[in-house]
Amino acid sequence: MSVLENLSSVRERIRAAALRSGRRDEGIRLVAVSKNMGVDLIKEALGCGVSCFGENKAQEFLKKYPQLPPELEWHFIGHLQTNKVRKVLSAVSLIHSLDRWSLAEEIHRVASETNKKAQALVQVNVAGEESKYGIAPAEAEDFVAEVTRLQGIRLRGLMTIAPECEDPEEVRYVFRQARELSRRLEERIQGLKMEYLSMGMSGDFEIAVEEGANMLRLGTAVFGRRY
Ligand SMILES: *Cc1c(COP(=O)(O)O)cnc(C)c1O
């Protein structure tokens, strides 16, 4: 399957899932996860109307992005080391993976040097998986409240990764809890606007859409299998 065919099928599935939950698909953003994919394939996706790409490894990203047109929008979606913050920040428009206080401080520090606000989502580890990064839901309110006090960060919402499952129905609760957490945080923290809920990957994005996702991170479904 070509990227074009993959995309048309993905868009159709997003639309159907949105309809099932009484929503429209216009407000749902697709982030094409281009990790492990070469520049040519990214250009192919660009030619098919994809404008936003996600990468999860700083080194790979920093090597790739200068080879691509500047109008492209990049999101960083992986665990980010503090010593890579400066370079990554200068090239991305959104960090999905704000997962610890030391990273928040470093992003704030670097962005403040130029009076900028870096845009970020807080990554929450809803399922409590040991192998995954992210803030525990029980700690999310304190963490988010602290982050909103940092001048250098503009918090835009939450991101979560569901556990891998044969049957994506099993992880519906993860998406539902993330959405409820997002709503609760908005209620409890003054001035906080949670605009984005980044959840849903190739194996589970329809369930994520049904549960309120408005930013999907899709790799395999767009580009095919990674080798
Ligand atoms: C790789 C990756 C994705 C995309 O995974 P697919 O299953 O290929 O869609 C999404 N989010 C994160 C954080 C990833 O690392």
PDB file of C-alpha atoms and ligand atoms in Angstrom:
ATOM      1  CA  MET A   1       0.000   0.000   0.000  1.00  0.00           C
ATOM      2  CA  SER A   2       1.206   3.501  -0.798  1.00  0.00           C
ATOM      3  CA  VAL A   3       1.213   6.343   1.707  1.00  0.00           C
ATOM      4  CA  LEU A   4      -1.657   7.862  -0.249  1.00  0.00           C
ATOM      5  CA  GLU A   5      -3.770   4.725   0.056  1.00  0.00           C
ATOM      6  CA  ASN A   6      -2.890   4.360   3.738  1.00  0.00           C
ATOM      7  CA  LEU A   7      -3.867   7.945   4.401  1.00  0.00           C
ATOM      8  CA  SER A   8      -7.182   7.714   2.649  1.00  0.00           C
ATOM      9  CA  SER A   9      -8.063   4.620   4.659  1.00  0.00           C
ATOM     10  CA  VAL A  10      -6.888   6.242   7.921  1.00  0.00           C
ATOM     11  CA  ARG A  11      -8.910   9.381   7.269  1.00  0.00           C
ATOM     12  CA  GLU A  12     -11.986   7.324   6.518  1.00  0.00           C
ATOM     13  CA  ARG A  13     -11.573   5.347   9.732  1.00  0.00           C
ATOM     14  CA  ILE A  14     -11.110   8.549  11.743  1.00  0.00           C
ATOM     15  CA  ARG A  15     -14.248  10.006  10.227  1.00  0.00           C
ATOM     16  CA  ALA A  16     -16.263   6.864  10.983  1.00  0.00           C
ATOM     17  CA  ALA A  17     -15.016   6.721  14.586  1.00  0.00           C
ATOM     18  CA  ALA A  18     -15.800  10.403  15.081  1.00  0.00           C
ATOM     19  CA  LEU A  19     -19.309   9.890  13.734  1.00  0.00           C
ATOM     20  CA  ARG A  20     -19.883   6.907  16.022  1.00  0.00           C
ATOM     21  CA  SER A  21     -19.209   9.118  19.006  1.00  0.00           C
ATOM     22  CA  GLY A  22     -21.295  11.993  17.700  1.00  0.00           C
ATOM     23  CA  ARG A  23     -18.336  14.163  16.777  1.00  0.00           C
ATOM     24  CA  ARG A  24     -17.011  15.623  13.591  1.00  0.00           C
ATOM     25  CA  ASP A  25     -13.553  14.790  12.370  1.00  0.00           C
ATOM     26  CA  GLU A  26     -12.499  18.330  11.470  1.00  0.00           C
ATOM     27  CA  GLY A  27     -11.042  19.052  14.857  1.00  0.00           C
ATOM     28  CA  ILE A  28      -8.941  15.894  14.930  1.00  0.00           C
ATOM     29  CA  ARG A  29      -5.299  16.407  14.062  1.00  0.00           C
ATOM     30  CA  LEU A  30      -3.140  13.739  12.552  1.00  0.00           C
ATOM     31  CA  VAL A  31       0.524  13.618  13.515  1.00  0.00           C
ATOM     32  CA  ALA A  32       2.340  11.282  11.131  1.00  0.00           C
ATOM     33  CA  VAL A  33       4.985   9.512  13.183  1.00  0.00           C
ATOM     34  CA  SER A  34       7.975   9.376  10.863  1.00  0.00           C
ATOM     35  CA  LYS A  35      10.511   7.683  13.163  1.00  0.00           C
ATOM     36  CA  ASN A  36      12.678   5.200  11.276  1.00  0.00           C
ATOM     37  CA  MET A  37      11.292   6.562   8.013  1.00  0.00           C
ATOM     38  CA  GLY A  38      13.556   8.104   5.405  1.00  0.00           C
ATOM     39  CA  VAL A  39      13.335  11.599   4.042  1.00  0.00           C
ATOM     40  CA  ASP A  40      11.832  10.376   0.762  1.00  0.00           C
ATOM     41  CA  LEU A  41       8.886   8.746   2.468  1.00  0.00           C
ATOM     42  CA  ILE A  42       8.277  11.864   4.550  1.00  0.00           C
ATOM     43  CA  LYS A  43       8.262  13.903   1.337  1.00  0.00           C
ATOM     44  CA  GLU A  44       5.772  11.461  -0.124  1.00  0.00           C
ATOM     45  CA  ALA A  45       3.460  12.022   2.846  1.00  0.00           C
ATOM     46  CA  LEU A  46       3.953  15.754   2.507  1.00  0.00           C
ATOM     47  CA  GLY A  47       2.827  15.429  -1.101  1.00  0.00           C
ATOM     48  CA  CYS A  48      -0.319  13.695   0.141  1.00  0.00           C
ATOM     49  CA  GLY A  49      -1.284  16.643   2.303  1.00  0.00           C
ATOM     50  CA  VAL A  50       0.260  15.628   5.632  1.00  0.00           C
ATOM     51  CA  SER A  51       1.797  18.685   7.231  1.00  0.00           C
ATOM     52  CA  CYS A  52       2.635  17.573  10.738  1.00  0.00           C
ATOM     53  CA  PHE A  53       5.197  14.933  11.641  1.00  0.00           C
ATOM     54  CA  GLY A  54       6.249  13.379  14.927  1.00  0.00           C
ATOM     55  CA  GLU A  55       9.640  12.033  15.945  1.00  0.00           C
ATOM     56  CA  ASN A  56      10.660  10.335  19.165  1.00  0.00           C
ATOM     57  CA  LYS A  57      14.455  10.364  19.081  1.00  0.00           C
ATOM     58  CA  ALA A  58      16.325  13.653  19.251  1.00  0.00           C
ATOM     59  CA  GLN A  59      19.362  12.465  17.354  1.00  0.00           C
ATOM     60  CA  GLU A  60      17.419  11.008  14.447  1.00  0.00           C
ATOM     61  CA  PHE A  61      15.143  14.036  14.315  1.00  0.00           C
ATOM     62  CA  LEU A  62      17.968  16.577  14.339  1.00  0.00           C
ATOM     63  CA  LYS A  63      19.640  14.771  11.462  1.00  0.00           C
ATOM     64  CA  LYS A  64      16.483  14.510   9.379  1.00  0.00           C
ATOM     65  CA  TYR A  65      14.630  17.762   9.720  1.00  0.00           C
ATOM     66  CA  PRO A  66      17.172  20.042   7.999  1.00  0.00           C
ATOM     67  CA  GLN A  67      16.736  17.893   4.882  1.00  0.00           C
ATOM     68  CA  LEU A  68      13.038  18.704   4.686  1.00  0.00           C
ATOM     69  CA  PRO A  69      11.116  21.820   3.670  1.00  0.00           C
ATOM     70  CA  PRO A  70      10.880  24.446   6.421  1.00  0.00           C
ATOM     71  CA  GLU A  71       7.077  24.768   6.227  1.00  0.00           C
ATOM     72  CA  LEU A  72       6.721  21.336   7.721  1.00  0.00           C
ATOM     73  CA  GLU A  73       5.493  21.211  11.323  1.00  0.00           C
ATOM     74  CA  TRP A  74       7.332  18.940  13.759  1.00  0.00           C
ATOM     75  CA  HIS A  75       6.200  17.507  17.066  1.00  0.00           C
ATOM     76  CA  PHE A  76       8.474  15.748  19.502  1.00  0.00           C
ATOM     77  CA  ILE A  77       6.773  12.704  21.004  1.00  0.00           C
ATOM     78  CA  GLY A  78       9.515  10.730  22.789  1.00  0.00           C
ATOM     79  CA  HIS A  79      11.395  10.815  26.060  1.00  0.00           C
ATOM     80  CA  LEU A  80      13.567  13.910  25.815  1.00  0.00           C
ATOM     81  CA  GLN A  81      16.942  14.206  27.541  1.00  0.00           C
ATOM     82  CA  THR A  82      17.524  17.594  29.118  1.00  0.00           C
ATOM     83  CA  ASN A  83      20.779  18.088  27.212  1.00  0.00           C
ATOM     84  CA  LYS A  84      18.849  17.874  23.918  1.00  0.00           C
ATOM     85  CA  VAL A  85      16.185  20.419  24.859  1.00  0.00           C
ATOM     86  CA  ARG A  86      17.850  23.434  23.282  1.00  0.00           C
ATOM     87  CA  LYS A  87      18.262  21.924  19.843  1.00  0.00           C
ATOM     88  CA  VAL A  88      14.907  20.189  19.775  1.00  0.00           C
ATOM     89  CA  LEU A  89      12.994  23.243  20.996  1.00  0.00           C
ATOM     90  CA  SER A  90      14.335  25.378  18.210  1.00  0.00           C
ATOM     91  CA  ALA A  91      12.833  23.017  15.630  1.00  0.00           C
ATOM     92  CA  VAL A  92       9.516  21.745  16.987  1.00  0.00           C
ATOM     93  CA  SER A  93       6.200  23.425  17.605  1.00  0.00           C
ATOM     94  CA  LEU A  94       4.914  21.021  20.260  1.00  0.00           C
ATOM     95  CA  ILE A  95       6.446  18.611  22.746  1.00  0.00           C
ATOM     96  CA  HIS A  96       4.000  15.803  23.598  1.00  0.00           C
ATOM     97  CA  SER A  97       6.180  14.200  26.212  1.00  0.00           C
ATOM     98  CA  LEU A  98       6.672  16.493  29.168  1.00  0.00           C
ATOM     99  CA  ASP A  99       7.145  13.672  31.645  1.00  0.00           C
ATOM    100  CA  ARG A 100       9.153  14.997  34.603  1.00  0.00           C
ATOM    101  CA  TRP A 101       9.936  18.136  36.538  1.00  0.00           C
ATOM    102  CA  SER A 102      13.607  18.410  35.512  1.00  0.00           C
ATOM    103  CA  LEU A 103      12.501  18.517  31.862  1.00  0.00           C
ATOM    104  CA  ALA A 104       9.898  21.196  32.603  1.00  0.00           C
ATOM    105  CA  GLU A 105      12.564  23.311  34.304  1.00  0.00           C
ATOM    106  CA  GLU A 106      14.996  22.953  31.425  1.00  0.00           C
ATOM    107  CA  ILE A 107      12.369  23.763  28.775  1.00  0.00           C
ATOM    108  CA  HIS A 108      11.341  26.804  30.811  1.00  0.00           C
ATOM    109  CA  ARG A 109      14.952  27.914  31.208  1.00  0.00           C
ATOM    110  CA  VAL A 110      15.829  27.608  27.516  1.00  0.00           C
ATOM    111  CA  ALA A 111      12.577  29.194  26.268  1.00  0.00           C
ATOM    112  CA  SER A 112      12.884  32.069  28.746  1.00  0.00           C
ATOM    113  CA  GLU A 113      16.278  33.075  27.378  1.00  0.00           C
ATOM    114  CA  THR A 114      14.511  34.329  24.275  1.00  0.00           C
ATOM    115  CA  ASN A 115      11.255  35.315  25.972  1.00  0.00           C
ATOM    116  CA  LYS A 116       9.472  32.489  24.206  1.00  0.00           C
ATOM    117  CA  LYS A 117       6.895  30.050  25.450  1.00  0.00           C
ATOM    118  CA  ALA A 118       7.450  26.450  24.475  1.00  0.00           C
ATOM    119  CA  GLN A 119       4.252  24.531  23.800  1.00  0.00           C
ATOM    120  CA  ALA A 120       3.918  21.228  25.560  1.00  0.00           C
ATOM    121  CA  LEU A 121       1.590  18.433  26.586  1.00  0.00           C
ATOM    122  CA  VAL A 122       2.039  16.594  29.857  1.00  0.00           C
ATOM    123  CA  GLN A 123       2.488  12.862  29.342  1.00  0.00           C
ATOM    124  CA  VAL A 124       0.434  10.829  31.786  1.00  0.00           C
ATOM    125  CA  ASN A 125       1.011   7.170  32.489  1.00  0.00           C
ATOM    126  CA  VAL A 126      -2.615   6.180  32.983  1.00  0.00           C
ATOM    127  CA  ALA A 127      -2.057   2.423  32.967  1.00  0.00           C
ATOM    128  CA  GLY A 128       0.858   2.681  35.398  1.00  0.00           C
ATOM    129  CA  GLU A 129       3.176   0.673  33.176  1.00  0.00           C
ATOM    130  CA  GLU A 130       6.697   0.424  34.601  1.00  0.00           C
ATOM    131  CA  SER A 131       8.184   0.517  31.115  1.00  0.00           C
ATOM    132  CA  LYS A 132       6.571   3.816  30.204  1.00  0.00           C
ATOM    133  CA  TYR A 133       7.412   7.352  31.142  1.00  0.00           C
ATOM    134  CA  GLY A 134       4.846   9.845  32.317  1.00  0.00           C
ATOM    135  CA  ILE A 135       3.256  11.392  35.353  1.00  0.00           C
ATOM    136  CA  ALA A 136       0.989   9.189  37.457  1.00  0.00           C
ATOM    137  CA  PRO A 137      -2.637  10.392  37.326  1.00  0.00           C
ATOM    138  CA  ALA A 138      -2.633  10.922  41.098  1.00  0.00           C
ATOM    139  CA  GLU A 139       0.284  13.335  40.759  1.00  0.00           C
ATOM    140  CA  ALA A 140      -0.960  15.085  37.654  1.00  0.00           C
ATOM    141  CA  GLU A 141      -2.774  17.930  39.367  1.00  0.00           C
ATOM    142  CA  ASP A 142       0.231  19.053  41.412  1.00  0.00           C
ATOM    143  CA  PHE A 143       2.557  18.636  38.466  1.00  0.00           C
ATOM    144  CA  VAL A 144       0.350  20.532  36.036  1.00  0.00           C
ATOM    145  CA  ALA A 145      -0.252  23.312  38.562  1.00  0.00           C
ATOM    146  CA  GLU A 146       3.516  23.728  38.981  1.00  0.00           C
ATOM    147  CA  VAL A 147       4.094  23.713  35.223  1.00  0.00           C
ATOM    148  CA  THR A 148       1.512  26.435  34.676  1.00  0.00           C
ATOM    149  CA  ARG A 149       3.628  28.683  36.902  1.00  0.00           C
ATOM    150  CA  LEU A 150       6.587  28.415  34.528  1.00  0.00           C
ATOM    151  CA  GLN A 151       6.672  31.419  32.205  1.00  0.00           C
ATOM    152  CA  GLY A 152       8.586  29.547  29.523  1.00  0.00           C
ATOM    153  CA  ILE A 153       5.947  26.883  28.985  1.00  0.00           C
ATOM    154  CA  ARG A 154       2.499  27.088  27.495  1.00  0.00           C
ATOM    155  CA  LEU A 155       0.683  23.930  28.472  1.00  0.00           C
ATOM    156  CA  ARG A 156      -1.788  22.818  25.804  1.00  0.00           C
ATOM    157  CA  GLY A 157      -3.077  19.483  27.095  1.00  0.00           C
ATOM    158  CA  LEU A 158      -2.248  15.870  27.853  1.00  0.00           C
ATOM    159  CA  MET A 159      -0.711  12.958  26.030  1.00  0.00           C
ATOM    160  CA  THR A 160      -0.987   9.284  26.884  1.00  0.00           C
ATOM    161  CA  ILE A 161       0.189   5.984  25.448  1.00  0.00           C
ATOM    162  CA  ALA A 162      -2.031   2.954  25.943  1.00  0.00           C
ATOM    163  CA  PRO A 163      -0.519  -0.464  26.648  1.00  0.00           C
ATOM    164  CA  GLU A 164      -0.122  -2.728  23.658  1.00  0.00           C
ATOM    165  CA  CYS A 165      -3.074  -5.079  23.400  1.00  0.00           C
ATOM    166  CA  GLU A 166      -4.461  -7.619  20.983  1.00  0.00           C
ATOM    167  CA  ASP A 167      -7.898  -6.125  21.413  1.00  0.00           C
ATOM    168  CA  PRO A 168      -7.911  -2.318  21.612  1.00  0.00           C
ATOM    169  CA  GLU A 169     -11.221  -2.450  23.488  1.00  0.00           C
ATOM    170  CA  GLU A 170      -9.121  -3.447  26.500  1.00  0.00           C
ATOM    171  CA  VAL A 171      -7.486  -0.026  26.583  1.00  0.00           C
ATOM    172  CA  ARG A 172     -10.629   2.041  26.184  1.00  0.00           C
ATOM    173  CA  TYR A 173     -10.504   2.818  29.910  1.00  0.00           C
ATOM    174  CA  VAL A 174      -7.032   4.357  29.481  1.00  0.00           C
ATOM    175  CA  PHE A 175      -8.340   6.863  26.963  1.00  0.00           C
ATOM    176  CA  ARG A 176     -11.448   7.536  28.990  1.00  0.00           C
ATOM    177  CA  GLN A 177      -9.437   8.186  32.146  1.00  0.00           C
ATOM    178  CA  ALA A 178      -7.080  10.498  30.279  1.00  0.00           C
ATOM    179  CA  ARG A 179     -10.021  12.522  29.007  1.00  0.00           C
ATOM    180  CA  GLU A 180     -11.598  12.698  32.430  1.00  0.00           C
ATOM    181  CA  LEU A 181      -8.303  13.734  33.968  1.00  0.00           C
ATOM    182  CA  SER A 182      -7.940  16.465  31.382  1.00  0.00           C
ATOM    183  CA  ARG A 183     -11.411  17.791  32.115  1.00  0.00           C
ATOM    184  CA  ARG A 184     -10.812  17.660  35.864  1.00  0.00           C
ATOM    185  CA  LEU A 185      -7.524  19.535  35.592  1.00  0.00           C
ATOM    186  CA  GLU A 186      -9.188  22.247  33.573  1.00  0.00           C
ATOM    187  CA  GLU A 187     -11.860  22.587  36.235  1.00  0.00           C
ATOM    188  CA  ARG A 188      -9.458  22.728  39.129  1.00  0.00           C
ATOM    189  CA  ILE A 189      -6.555  24.778  37.860  1.00  0.00           C
ATOM    190  CA  GLN A 190      -7.387  28.359  37.233  1.00  0.00           C
ATOM    191  CA  GLY A 191      -6.711  29.704  33.775  1.00  0.00           C
ATOM    192  CA  LEU A 192      -5.773  26.293  32.392  1.00  0.00           C
ATOM    193  CA  LYS A 193      -7.124  25.442  28.966  1.00  0.00           C
ATOM    194  CA  MET A 194      -6.651  21.824  27.907  1.00  0.00           C
ATOM    195  CA  GLU A 195      -7.004  22.033  24.152  1.00  0.00           C
ATOM    196  CA  TYR A 196      -5.285  18.868  23.045  1.00  0.00           C
ATOM    197  CA  LEU A 197      -5.688  15.276  23.997  1.00  0.00           C
ATOM    198  CA  SER A 198      -2.938  13.375  22.200  1.00  0.00           C
ATOM    199  CA  MET A 199      -3.830   9.711  22.256  1.00  0.00           C
ATOM    200  CA  GLY A 200      -4.324   6.894  19.811  1.00  0.00           C
ATOM    201  CA  MET A 201      -1.713   5.049  17.764  1.00  0.00           C
ATOM    202  CA  SER A 202      -2.079   2.756  14.752  1.00  0.00           C
ATOM    203  CA  GLY A 203      -3.521  -0.139  16.734  1.00  0.00           C
ATOM    204  CA  ASP A 204      -6.024   1.781  18.823  1.00  0.00           C
ATOM    205  CA  PHE A 205      -6.786   5.176  17.294  1.00  0.00           C
ATOM    206  CA  GLU A 206     -10.441   4.505  16.563  1.00  0.00           C
ATOM    207  CA  ILE A 207     -11.123   3.763  20.222  1.00  0.00           C
ATOM    208  CA  ALA A 208      -9.120   6.858  21.167  1.00  0.00           C
ATOM    209  CA  VAL A 209     -11.241   8.986  18.824  1.00  0.00           C
ATOM    210  CA  GLU A 210     -14.415   7.537  20.305  1.00  0.00           C
ATOM    211  CA  GLU A 211     -13.109   8.542  23.728  1.00  0.00           C
ATOM    212  CA  GLY A 212     -12.318  12.096  22.761  1.00  0.00           C
ATOM    213  CA  ALA A 213      -8.818  12.203  21.275  1.00  0.00           C
ATOM    214  CA  ASN A 214      -8.187  15.204  19.044  1.00  0.00           C
ATOM    215  CA  MET A 215      -4.544  14.529  18.219  1.00  0.00           C
ATOM    216  CA  LEU A 216      -3.570  11.119  16.849  1.00  0.00           C
ATOM    217  CA  ARG A 217      -0.002   9.882  16.548  1.00  0.00           C
ATOM    218  CA  LEU A 218       0.058   7.421  13.682  1.00  0.00           C
ATOM    219  CA  GLY A 219       3.162   5.719  12.348  1.00  0.00           C
ATOM    220  CA  THR A 220       2.507   2.281  10.890  1.00  0.00           C
ATOM    221  CA  ALA A 221      -0.990   3.144   9.690  1.00  0.00           C
ATOM    222  CA  VAL A 222       0.441   5.935   7.536  1.00  0.00           C
ATOM    223  CA  PHE A 223       3.872   4.684   6.459  1.00  0.00           C
ATOM    224  CA  GLY A 224       3.568   0.926   6.738  1.00  0.00           C
ATOM    225  CA  ARG A 225       5.623  -1.317   8.966  1.00  0.00           C
ATOM    226  CA  ARG A 226       8.917  -0.035  10.415  1.00  0.00           C
ATOM    227  CA  TYR A 227      11.986  -2.204   9.838  1.00  0.00           C
TER     228      TYR A 227
HETATM  229  C1  LIG B   1       6.050   5.114  17.546  1.00  0.00           C
HETATM  230  C2  LIG B   1       5.114   5.967  18.296  1.00  0.00           C
HETATM  231  C3  LIG B   1       3.807   6.187  17.831  1.00  0.00           C
HETATM  232  C4  LIG B   1       3.245   5.558  16.567  1.00  0.00           C
HETATM  233  O1  LIG B   1       3.167   4.187  16.644  1.00  0.00           O
HETATM  234  P1  LIG B   1       2.359   3.331  15.551  1.00  0.00           P
HETATM  235  O2  LIG B   1       1.876   2.168  16.307  1.00  0.00           O
HETATM  236  O3  LIG B   1       3.329   2.987  14.491  1.00  0.00           O
HETATM  237  O4  LIG B   1       1.259   4.181  15.059  1.00  0.00           O
HETATM  238  C5  LIG B   1       2.987   7.012  18.578  1.00  0.00           C
HETATM  239  N1  LIG B   1       3.407   7.594  19.725  1.00  0.00           N
HETATM  240  C6  LIG B   1       4.648   7.398  20.196  1.00  0.00           C
HETATM  241  C7  LIG B   1       5.040   8.074  21.461  1.00  0.00           C
HETATM  242  C8  LIG B   1       5.540   6.580  19.509  1.00  0.00           C
HETATM  243  O5  LIG B   1       6.782   6.405  19.995  1.00  0.00           O
END
